[in-house]
Coordinates of C-alpha atoms in Angstrom, one line a residue:
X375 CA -36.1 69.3 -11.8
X376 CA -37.1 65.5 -12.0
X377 CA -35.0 65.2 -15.1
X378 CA -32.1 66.6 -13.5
X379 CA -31.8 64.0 -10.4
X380 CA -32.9 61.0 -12.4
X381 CA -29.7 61.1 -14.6
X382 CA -26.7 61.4 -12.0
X383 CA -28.7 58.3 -10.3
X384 CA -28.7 56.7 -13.3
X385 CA -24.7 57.6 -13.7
X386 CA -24.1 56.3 -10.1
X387 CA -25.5 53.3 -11.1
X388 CA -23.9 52.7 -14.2
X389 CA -20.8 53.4 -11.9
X390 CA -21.5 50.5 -9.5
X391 CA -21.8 48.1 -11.8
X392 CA -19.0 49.1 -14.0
X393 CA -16.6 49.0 -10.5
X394 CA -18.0 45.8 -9.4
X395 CA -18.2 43.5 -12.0
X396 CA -14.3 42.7 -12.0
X397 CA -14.5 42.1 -8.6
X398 CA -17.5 39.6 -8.8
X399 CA -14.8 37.9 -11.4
X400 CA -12.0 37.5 -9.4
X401 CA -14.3 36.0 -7.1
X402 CA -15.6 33.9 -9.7
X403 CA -12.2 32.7 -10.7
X404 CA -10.9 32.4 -6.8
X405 CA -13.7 29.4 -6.3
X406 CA -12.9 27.3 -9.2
X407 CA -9.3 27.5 -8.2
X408 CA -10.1 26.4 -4.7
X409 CA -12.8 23.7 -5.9
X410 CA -10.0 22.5 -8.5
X411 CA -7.7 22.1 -5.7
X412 CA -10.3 20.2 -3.3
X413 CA -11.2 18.1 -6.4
X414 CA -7.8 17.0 -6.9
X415 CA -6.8 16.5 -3.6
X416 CA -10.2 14.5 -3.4
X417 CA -8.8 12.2 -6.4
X418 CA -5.2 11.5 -4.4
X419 CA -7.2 10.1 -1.6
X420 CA -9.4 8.2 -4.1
X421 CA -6.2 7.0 -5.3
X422 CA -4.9 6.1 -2.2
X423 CA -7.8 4.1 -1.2
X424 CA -7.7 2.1 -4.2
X425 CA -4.1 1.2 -3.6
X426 CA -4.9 -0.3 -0.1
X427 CA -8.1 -2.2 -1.2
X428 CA -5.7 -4.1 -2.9
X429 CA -2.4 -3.9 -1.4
X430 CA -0.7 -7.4 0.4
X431 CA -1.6 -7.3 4.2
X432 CA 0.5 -10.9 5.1
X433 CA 1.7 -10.8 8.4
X434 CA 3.8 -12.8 11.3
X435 CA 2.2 -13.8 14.4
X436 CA 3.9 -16.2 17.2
X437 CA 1.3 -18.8 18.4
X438 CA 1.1 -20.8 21.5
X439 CA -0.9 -23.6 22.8
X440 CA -1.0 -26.1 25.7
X441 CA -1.6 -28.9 23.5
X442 CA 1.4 -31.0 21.6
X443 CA 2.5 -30.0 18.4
X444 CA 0.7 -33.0 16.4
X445 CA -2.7 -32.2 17.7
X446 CA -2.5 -28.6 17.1
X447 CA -0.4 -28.8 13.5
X448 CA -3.1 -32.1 12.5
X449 CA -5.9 -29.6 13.4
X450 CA -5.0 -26.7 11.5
X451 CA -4.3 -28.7 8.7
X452 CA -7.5 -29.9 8.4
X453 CA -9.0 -26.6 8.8
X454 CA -7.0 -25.1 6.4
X455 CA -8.1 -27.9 3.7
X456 CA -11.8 -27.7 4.6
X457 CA -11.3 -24.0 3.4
X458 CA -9.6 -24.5 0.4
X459 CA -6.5 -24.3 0.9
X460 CA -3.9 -27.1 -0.3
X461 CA -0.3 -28.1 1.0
X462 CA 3.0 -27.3 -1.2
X463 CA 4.9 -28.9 0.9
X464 CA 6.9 -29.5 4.1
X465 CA 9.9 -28.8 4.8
X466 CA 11.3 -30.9 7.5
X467 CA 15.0 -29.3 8.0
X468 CA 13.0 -25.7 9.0
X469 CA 9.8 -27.2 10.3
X470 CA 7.7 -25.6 8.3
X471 CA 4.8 -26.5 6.6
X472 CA 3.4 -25.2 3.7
X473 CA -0.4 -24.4 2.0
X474 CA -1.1 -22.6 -1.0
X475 CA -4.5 -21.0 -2.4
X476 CA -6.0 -18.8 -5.0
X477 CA -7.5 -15.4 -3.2
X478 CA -10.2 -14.0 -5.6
X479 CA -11.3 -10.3 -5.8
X480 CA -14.6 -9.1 -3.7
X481 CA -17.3 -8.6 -6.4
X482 CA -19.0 -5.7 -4.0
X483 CA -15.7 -4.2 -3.5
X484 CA -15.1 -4.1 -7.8
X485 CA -18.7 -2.3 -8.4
X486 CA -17.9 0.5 -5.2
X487 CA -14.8 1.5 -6.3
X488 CA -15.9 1.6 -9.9
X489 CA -19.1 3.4 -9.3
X490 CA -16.7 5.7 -6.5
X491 CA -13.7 6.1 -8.8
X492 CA -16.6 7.1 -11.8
X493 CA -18.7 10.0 -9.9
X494 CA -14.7 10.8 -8.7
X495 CA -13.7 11.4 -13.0
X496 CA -16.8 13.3 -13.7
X497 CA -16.6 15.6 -10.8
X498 CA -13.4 16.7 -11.7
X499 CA -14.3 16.6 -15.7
X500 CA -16.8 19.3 -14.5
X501 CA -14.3 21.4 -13.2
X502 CA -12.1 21.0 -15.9
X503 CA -15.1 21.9 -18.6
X504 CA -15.1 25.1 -16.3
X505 CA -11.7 25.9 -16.7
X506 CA -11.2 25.2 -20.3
X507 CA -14.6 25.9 -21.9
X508 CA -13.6 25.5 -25.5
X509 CA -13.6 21.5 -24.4
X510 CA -16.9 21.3 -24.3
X511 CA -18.0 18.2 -22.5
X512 CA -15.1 15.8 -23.7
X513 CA -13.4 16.3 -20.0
X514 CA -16.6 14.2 -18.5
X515 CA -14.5 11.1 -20.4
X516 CA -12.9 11.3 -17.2
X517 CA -15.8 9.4 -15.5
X518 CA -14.2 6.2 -17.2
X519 CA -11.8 5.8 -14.6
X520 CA -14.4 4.5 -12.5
X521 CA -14.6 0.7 -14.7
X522 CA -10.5 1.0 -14.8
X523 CA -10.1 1.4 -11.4
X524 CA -12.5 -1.8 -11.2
X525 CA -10.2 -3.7 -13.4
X526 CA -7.1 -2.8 -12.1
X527 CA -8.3 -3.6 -8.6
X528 CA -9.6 -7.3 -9.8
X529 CA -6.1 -8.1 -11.2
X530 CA -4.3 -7.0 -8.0
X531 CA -6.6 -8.3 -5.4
X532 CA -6.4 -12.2 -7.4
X533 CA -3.3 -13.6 -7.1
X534 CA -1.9 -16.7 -5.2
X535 CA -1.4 -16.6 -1.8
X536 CA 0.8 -18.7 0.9
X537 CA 0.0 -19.7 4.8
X538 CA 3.4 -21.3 6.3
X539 CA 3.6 -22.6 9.8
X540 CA 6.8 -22.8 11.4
X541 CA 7.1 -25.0 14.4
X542 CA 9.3 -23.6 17.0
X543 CA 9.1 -25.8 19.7
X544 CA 10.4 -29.2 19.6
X545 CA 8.4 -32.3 18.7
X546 CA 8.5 -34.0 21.4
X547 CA 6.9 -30.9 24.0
X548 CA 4.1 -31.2 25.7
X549 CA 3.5 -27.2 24.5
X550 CA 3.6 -26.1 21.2
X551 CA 5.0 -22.9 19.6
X552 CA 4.9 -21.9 16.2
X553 CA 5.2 -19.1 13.5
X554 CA 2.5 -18.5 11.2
X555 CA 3.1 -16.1 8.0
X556 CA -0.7 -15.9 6.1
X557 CA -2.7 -13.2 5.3
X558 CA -4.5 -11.0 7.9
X559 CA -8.0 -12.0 7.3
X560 CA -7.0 -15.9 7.5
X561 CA -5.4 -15.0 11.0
X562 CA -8.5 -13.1 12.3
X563 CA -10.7 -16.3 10.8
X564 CA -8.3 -18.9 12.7
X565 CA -8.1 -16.7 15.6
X566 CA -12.4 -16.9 15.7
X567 CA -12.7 -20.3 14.3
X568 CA -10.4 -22.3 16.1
X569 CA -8.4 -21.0 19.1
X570 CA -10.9 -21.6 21.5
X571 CA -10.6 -25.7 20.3
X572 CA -6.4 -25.7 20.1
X573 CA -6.1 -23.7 23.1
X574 CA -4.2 -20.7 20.5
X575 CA -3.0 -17.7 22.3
X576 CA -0.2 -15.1 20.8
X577 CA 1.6 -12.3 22.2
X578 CA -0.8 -9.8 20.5
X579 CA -4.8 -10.3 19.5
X580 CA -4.8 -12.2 16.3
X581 CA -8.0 -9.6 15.1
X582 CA -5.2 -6.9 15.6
X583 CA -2.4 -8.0 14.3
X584 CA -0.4 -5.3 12.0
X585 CA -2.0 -4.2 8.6

């Protein structure tokens, strides 16, 4: 009688695992589709990061101050050659006045963005290597990206930049106005450095002007 029962269990159970192991598959197969499609999703972003880390952010700003023109135009000359910067030229038909300077790369920025863009190629080498097991371990080469994406962001981010100021207002006003075309981070660094001194004002927050 115990010999009987033991073997339709033992059918049943065969039965089970026989119906549910295609299932468990599918399943299988369903979450390295959807981690595929995360990881790649996850590597536009990446890519869109590193495109603005080293994209141009020059930008217009209309300045005014209370003192003349000479004082303020003297004084941001001389604070744009105590940091480097040198003058091209001036062009006296347009008013404007012109400095040039080399902008080098951020060191901290190269290593994140390799060592981000790196553990970005191997994560998705890893799902690859799931994919397409006859690869072996050849799809982690992906993690190589990471020093490339250094590189490529070091020969974007150097390059020679320009900071013109146009005057806008006469000479001989007691007010000045004037048009400054730079970079953003030298508007937020004249905005903290030397408004309060030239009595500079704009129509918008230099710290917020447009990226």
């Amino acid at each position: 009688m115990k010999t009987i029962i033991k073997i339709p269990l033992l059918i049943l159970k065969f039965r089970n695992q026989v119906t549910f192991q295609p299932a468990n598959i599918l399943d299988m197969q369903s979450s390295y589709y959807s981690t595929l499609i995360l990881t790649l999703l996850l590597a536009i972003g990446l890519g869109f990061f590193l495109r603005a880390a080293s994209k141009d952010r020059t930008t217009v700003v209309e300045i005014f101050s209370t003192l003349p023109p000479v004082d303020v135009l003297d004084g941001i000359s001389l604070w744009l050659e105590g940091r480097g910067w040198r003058k091209e030229g001036v062009d006296t038909e347009l008013k404007i006045i012109r400095f040039v300077g080399n902008v080098s790369s951020s060191y901290g920025l190269t290593i994140f963005l390799s060592i981000l863009c790196g553990l970005g190629g191997a994560c998705l080498g890893l799902v690859v290597s799931q994919f397409y097991a006859f690869l072996n371990w050849w799809p982690l080469v992906l993690a190589l990206i990471g020093p490339l994406a250094g590189l490529f962001y070091r020969s974007r981010a150097s390059r020679l930049e320009s900071f013109e100021i146009r005057l806008i207002s006469s000479d001989n006003d007691s007010k000045t106005e004037i048009r400054v075309r730079a970079h953003r981070d030298e508007l937020i660094a004249l905005d903290a450095e030397v408004s309060e001194k030239f009595k500079l004002v704009s129509d918008s927050s230099l710290t917020s002007s447009p990226i």
